[in-house]
Amino acid sequence: MNSAMITKPHMKLLTVMMIPLFLMGTVFAAKDSPAVPDLTKGGKFTDKNDHDWNLGPTGLRGLMWQWSMVTTEARQILVTKVDKGSPADGLVQVDDVILGTDKKFSSDARVAFGNAITAAETKAAAGKLPLLLWRKGVEMSVTLPLKVMGSYGEQWPYGGCGKSAKIIELGLAHVAKNIGTSIPDEVNALALLASGDKSYLPEVAELAHKVGPKDFKIDVSDRGMVAWHWGYHNLFLTEYFLATGDKDVLPAIRAFSNAIARGQSAVGTWGHGMSWPEDNHGQYHGALGGYGALNQAGLICQLSMILAVKCGVVDEEVNKSIARGTRFFDFYINKGTIPYGDHNPGENHAGNGKNGIAAIMFDAQDHVDGAAFFSRMVVASYGEREMGHTGNYFSYLWGALGAGRAGPAATSAFLNEIRWYYDLARRWDGSFGYQGVANDDKYGNWDCTGAYLLAYLLPLEKIHITGKGRHKQSDLTGNALAETIEAGRGFLVPDKGMAPYHAKSKEALVKDLSSWSPAVRSRASEALAKKSDDTTAQTVIEMLSAKNANTRYGACVALGAMKAAAAVPALTEALRSTDVWMRIQATYALSAIGNPARKSADKLLELAVASDPADPREFMQRYIGYALFYPGGAMGQPGLFAKSISEVERPKLYAAAERLLKNDDGRARGTVTSIYKQLSYEEIKPLLPAIYQSIKFQSPSGEMFASGVRLRGLDLFAQYRIKEGMPLCIEVMDIDKWGKHARIPAALDTLESYGAAAKEVLPQLRELEKQIRAHKEKSMAKHAERVAAMIKKLEAAPEDTRPLRSLDLPKKPTVK
């Protein structure tokens, strides 16, 4: 990659940016929300309230009470910065406390302040924003002179909204003067392109020729987080070419698209690291580098290749990659939010912008059902956009653009719910700043103007991400739109979001089980479980045979939440459904019900070995693995046979286990390990070849969890002194792959348990020591010392007379 494309500071930012969303989720779900201080009576903010916000075009920034970006209880704002020359300069001071606008805040101060800006910028208010201040013990009133922007139109940003036009004008002027080469800069350039204003083309063209010069050559030896950079570079260049026809960037589009395609995993994903042959036994499309799939970056890679084909790129590798990616993302349609990686569908509406990208991606492929579902999910997600990578940069970038696939009425309804946020994020020079999550102020210098402007530019439909060529069959209007907006209610506050559901009657909650929204069905089920009775359970059981698929899905979720033992026969019958997702939901429910569901085990074991063209990745098997064998309770409790397989017919058990050990997901494979210690050597002997393969070849999916089945398999081999386990111990260490610091000592412990028999692999150990000592990471030194000590111990050890077993694996044919 050209070094000019991304600067070291941006690389550093991106490195920190990629904190897994499920780690962020632990913050979001915390129960220790900070107390709300009264700043006028000596109260102080805690270190959990150390993030300040831009306060609209006032020139102010301010701290307020917040919990995971939620400010519902905030009633005061502590001023932390006053820009020189801004409307607030000379009127407001640092450490002033804003108590209200025209009156004291009686609701969320952040939302109220945003709404006050909206009102002040109208012609009727003449730009006057009144503030009630507390300064060193004295209350006072001041009025800030804001620029008159006018009122938002009834269906803004559509319908010739005058205020939107002024926001666009100021924002574009700012962007044109501040073009760089990072991801936010390329997004800003896309905003210039989306405006259709040809006067900005010189700036856009200059960036395009930096990112994709005519003599462009791509560095596929880069083992960094190239998926992020290549995806956004390619997206920008494809949109640029489709808008201008500038053929000078075509070589770069071809190069980026081909490299993206070749770096894709076997299951159709991309991650922090690509899937390169060097890491996958010389084959393309194996497991990803890093800790696995990362759909936030992967969706952009996929979208950019789809647009590359529209640019005229003819490349069979690209075509195959698009097909793999489509197969992967297609699974989530009508099931839930696109997850962080290769996980189960998410039970919310937002997905940190991923649903928005998915809506655009499917629309660009003429896949109307996919575009309709994900755009509808976005429209319902207005209250769920605060958290994500870089705070919420990608969430707000792709939120409005995804809603745009649902048409003008839906987009306007979505934006009206968060209009206050847009006015709060806009600065007094017309730019938009970073408004991210607490403790992520390292992104405070990100210029996010383009990410917001693209929403205002949707009506023009000048480029594909803002609606060029969109399919209007996905438009949401009337009752469907009203239902969608209603589905988003109550999702704003982490600990109180369930309150509206707990307040509903049993009848209302049962009705919610038929919602189009998987998130609503899930929340209604949780609330219903707390107040259900036998009569309610019977009503829900009868819903399993409803004609409407969403009703059937909701019934499964609710019966699992209720742990309704009476539902086991009906849920077992549901396992015969031709609908893959229905079978999976029924499996989930049976697992949650627990011991009474053991009656359905035979049917589950049958499904574990069944194939279905509608389930090419065998998701059914993955869920069955959780339901039957997973010891950790991924679905609320251990699998039905995680602790005892005494009642299971061995032929059925072997067939199911062998099939699961070949599943492409590391977690699905790992579920089988719960039976390893429940079987004697003679009993487990038929499974040993499959276990050997699961150790030797890492799963191409679920990389973060892929080591578990390999390490447990090594332990099993060592327990029975199977000689093939010794060289596998060295192979499994994979000293260049994610998770090595946990994997290396575990594999060495297992190898050491073979005693002096491990002398057989001394040559490999000596080579391993050399490789570790030559490793670029200094932290690997401790592992080298451990290997050196083992070598020394083995060299001095007396012969071990204990016998070894062999698998008698077939020898590789001689290559002539």
PDB file of N, CA, C and O in Angstrom, residues 130-157:
ATOM      1  N   PRO A 130     -31.427  31.648  24.305  1.00  0.00           N
ATOM      2  CA  PRO A 130     -31.318  32.061  25.713  1.00  0.00           C
ATOM      3  C   PRO A 130     -30.685  30.949  26.552  1.00  0.00           C
ATOM      4  O   PRO A 130     -30.971  29.769  26.350  1.00  0.00           O
ATOM      5  N   LEU A 131     -29.830  31.327  27.489  1.00  0.00           N
ATOM      6  CA  LEU A 131     -29.213  30.366  28.399  1.00  0.00           C
ATOM      7  C   LEU A 131     -29.370  30.833  29.836  1.00  0.00           C
ATOM      8  O   LEU A 131     -29.207  32.021  30.133  1.00  0.00           O
ATOM      9  N   LEU A 132     -29.685  29.912  30.725  1.00  0.00           N
ATOM     10  CA  LEU A 132     -29.680  30.161  32.159  1.00  0.00           C
ATOM     11  C   LEU A 132     -28.378  29.599  32.715  1.00  0.00           C
ATOM     12  O   LEU A 132     -28.109  28.397  32.595  1.00  0.00           O
ATOM     13  N   LEU A 133     -27.557  30.454  33.281  1.00  0.00           N
ATOM     14  CA  LEU A 133     -26.233  30.063  33.758  1.00  0.00           C
ATOM     15  C   LEU A 133     -26.123  30.175  35.273  1.00  0.00           C
ATOM     16  O   LEU A 133     -26.793  31.013  35.903  1.00  0.00           O
ATOM     17  N   TRP A 134     -25.250  29.345  35.818  1.00  0.00           N
ATOM     18  CA  TRP A 134     -24.823  29.484  37.202  1.00  0.00           C
ATOM     19  C   TRP A 134     -23.315  29.710  37.173  1.00  0.00           C
ATOM     20  O   TRP A 134     -22.572  28.885  36.596  1.00  0.00           O
ATOM     21  N   ARG A 135     -22.861  30.810  37.739  1.00  0.00           N
ATOM     22  CA  ARG A 135     -21.435  31.139  37.707  1.00  0.00           C
ATOM     23  C   ARG A 135     -20.994  31.552  39.107  1.00  0.00           C
ATOM     24  O   ARG A 135     -21.408  32.603  39.618  1.00  0.00           O
ATOM     25  N   LYS A 136     -20.202  30.706  39.723  1.00  0.00           N
ATOM     26  CA  LYS A 136     -19.629  30.994  41.035  1.00  0.00           C
ATOM     27  C   LYS A 136     -20.693  31.429  42.044  1.00  0.00           C
ATOM     28  O   LYS A 136     -20.552  32.439  42.750  1.00  0.00           O
ATOM     29  N   GLY A 137     -21.791  30.717  42.069  1.00  0.00           N
ATOM     30  CA  GLY A 137     -22.829  30.966  43.053  1.00  0.00           C
ATOM     31  C   GLY A 137     -23.915  31.915  42.611  1.00  0.00           C
ATOM     32  O   GLY A 137     -24.872  32.142  43.346  1.00  0.00           O
ATOM     33  N   VAL A 138     -23.808  32.467  41.403  1.00  0.00           N
ATOM     34  CA  VAL A 138     -24.789  33.446  40.927  1.00  0.00           C
ATOM     35  C   VAL A 138     -25.487  32.914  39.680  1.00  0.00           C
ATOM     36  O   VAL A 138     -24.830  32.449  38.736  1.00  0.00           O
ATOM     37  N   GLU A 139     -26.828  32.975  39.672  1.00  0.00           N
ATOM     38  CA  GLU A 139     -27.584  32.607  38.472  1.00  0.00           C
ATOM     39  C   GLU A 139     -27.741  33.829  37.594  1.00  0.00           C
ATOM     40  O   GLU A 139     -27.959  34.949  38.091  1.00  0.00           O
ATOM     41  N   MET A 140     -27.649  33.630  36.283  1.00  0.00           N
ATOM     42  CA  MET A 140     -27.780  34.752  35.352  1.00  0.00           C
ATOM     43  C   MET A 140     -28.336  34.238  34.026  1.00  0.00           C
ATOM     44  O   MET A 140     -28.358  33.032  33.764  1.00  0.00           O
ATOM     45  N   SER A 141     -28.758  35.182  33.195  1.00  0.00           N
ATOM     46  CA  SER A 141     -29.277  34.854  31.868  1.00  0.00           C
ATOM     47  C   SER A 141     -28.442  35.552  30.812  1.00  0.00           C
ATOM     48  O   SER A 141     -28.071  36.725  30.971  1.00  0.00           O
ATOM     49  N   VAL A 142     -28.137  34.817  29.724  1.00  0.00           N
ATOM     50  CA  VAL A 142     -27.469  35.410  28.567  1.00  0.00           C
ATOM     51  C   VAL A 142     -28.168  34.907  27.313  1.00  0.00           C
ATOM     52  O   VAL A 142     -28.903  33.919  27.353  1.00  0.00           O
ATOM     53  N   THR A 143     -27.959  35.608  26.213  1.00  0.00           N
ATOM     54  CA  THR A 143     -28.535  35.190  24.942  1.00  0.00           C
ATOM     55  C   THR A 143     -27.413  35.078  23.910  1.00  0.00           C
ATOM     56  O   THR A 143     -26.698  36.056  23.665  1.00  0.00           O
ATOM     57  N   LEU A 144     -27.276  33.907  23.300  1.00  0.00           N
ATOM     58  CA  LEU A 144     -26.244  33.698  22.292  1.00  0.00           C
ATOM     59  C   LEU A 144     -26.799  34.022  20.913  1.00  0.00           C
ATOM     60  O   LEU A 144     -27.914  33.590  20.569  1.00  0.00           O
ATOM     61  N   PRO A 145     -26.053  34.758  20.092  1.00  0.00           N
ATOM     62  CA  PRO A 145     -26.521  35.117  18.746  1.00  0.00           C
ATOM     63  C   PRO A 145     -26.098  34.071  17.706  1.00  0.00           C
ATOM     64  O   PRO A 145     -25.009  34.137  17.131  1.00  0.00           O
ATOM     65  N   LEU A 146     -26.947  33.101  17.463  1.00  0.00           N
ATOM     66  CA  LEU A 146     -26.641  32.068  16.477  1.00  0.00           C
ATOM     67  C   LEU A 146     -27.009  32.543  15.073  1.00  0.00           C
ATOM     68  O   LEU A 146     -27.821  33.465  14.900  1.00  0.00           O
ATOM     69  N   LYS A 147     -26.421  31.890  14.080  1.00  0.00           N
ATOM     70  CA  LYS A 147     -26.760  32.196  12.694  1.00  0.00           C
ATOM     71  C   LYS A 147     -28.161  31.677  12.413  1.00  0.00           C
ATOM     72  O   LYS A 147     -28.528  30.557  12.795  1.00  0.00           O
ATOM     73  N   VAL A 148     -28.967  32.456  11.731  1.00  0.00           N
ATOM     74  CA  VAL A 148     -30.321  32.018  11.369  1.00  0.00           C
ATOM     75  C   VAL A 148     -30.213  31.023  10.221  1.00  0.00           C
ATOM     76  O   VAL A 148     -29.742  31.353   9.134  1.00  0.00           O
ATOM     77  N   MET A 149     -30.648  29.796  10.465  1.00  0.00           N
ATOM     78  CA  MET A 149     -30.576  28.733   9.456  1.00  0.00           C
ATOM     79  C   MET A 149     -31.947  28.397   8.885  1.00  0.00           C
ATOM     80  O   MET A 149     -32.048  27.720   7.861  1.00  0.00           O
ATOM     81  N   GLY A 150     -32.994  28.881   9.541  1.00  0.00           N
ATOM     82  CA  GLY A 150     -34.339  28.552   9.092  1.00  0.00           C
ATOM     83  C   GLY A 150     -34.878  27.319   9.791  1.00  0.00           C
ATOM     84  O   GLY A 150     -34.277  26.791  10.724  1.00  0.00           O
ATOM     85  N   SER A 151     -36.000  26.845   9.331  1.00  0.00           N
ATOM     86  CA  SER A 151     -36.662  25.683   9.941  1.00  0.00           C
ATOM     87  C   SER A 151     -36.470  24.450   9.069  1.00  0.00           C
ATOM     88  O   SER A 151     -36.359  24.542   7.845  1.00  0.00           O
ATOM     89  N   TYR A 152     -36.442  23.299   9.717  1.00  0.00           N
ATOM     90  CA  TYR A 152     -36.439  22.044   8.961  1.00  0.00           C
ATOM     91  C   TYR A 152     -37.789  21.874   8.276  1.00  0.00           C
ATOM     92  O   TYR A 152     -38.832  22.177   8.853  1.00  0.00           O
ATOM     93  N   GLY A 153     -37.758  21.378   7.051  1.00  0.00           N
ATOM     94  CA  GLY A 153     -38.997  21.122   6.333  1.00  0.00           C
ATOM     95  C   GLY A 153     -39.760  19.968   6.944  1.00  0.00           C
ATOM     96  O   GLY A 153     -39.224  19.192   7.751  1.00  0.00           O
ATOM     97  N   GLU A 154     -41.005  19.834   6.570  1.00  0.00           N
ATOM     98  CA  GLU A 154     -41.872  18.804   7.146  1.00  0.00           C
ATOM     99  C   GLU A 154     -41.299  17.410   6.912  1.00  0.00           C
ATOM    100  O   GLU A 154     -41.445  16.520   7.752  1.00  0.00           O
ATOM    101  N   GLN A 155     -40.634  17.221   5.761  1.00  0.00           N
ATOM    102  CA  GLN A 155     -40.055  15.907   5.469  1.00  0.00           C
ATOM    103  C   GLN A 155     -38.568  16.067   5.150  1.00  0.00           C
ATOM    104  O   GLN A 155     -38.054  15.516   4.195  1.00  0.00           O
ATOM    105  N   TRP A 156     -37.887  16.849   6.004  1.00  0.00           N
ATOM    106  CA  TRP A 156     -36.471  17.076   5.770  1.00  0.00           C
ATOM    107  C   TRP A 156     -35.710  15.750   5.802  1.00  0.00           C
ATOM    108  O   TRP A 156     -36.150  14.806   6.457  1.00  0.00           O
ATOM    109  N   PRO A 157     -34.613  15.620   5.094  1.00  0.00           N
ATOM    110  CA  PRO A 157     -33.948  16.625   4.241  1.00  0.00           C
ATOM    111  C   PRO A 157     -34.555  16.715   2.844  1.00  0.00           C
ATOM    112  O   PRO A 157     -34.018  17.378   1.972  1.00  0.00           O
TER     113      PRO A 157
END
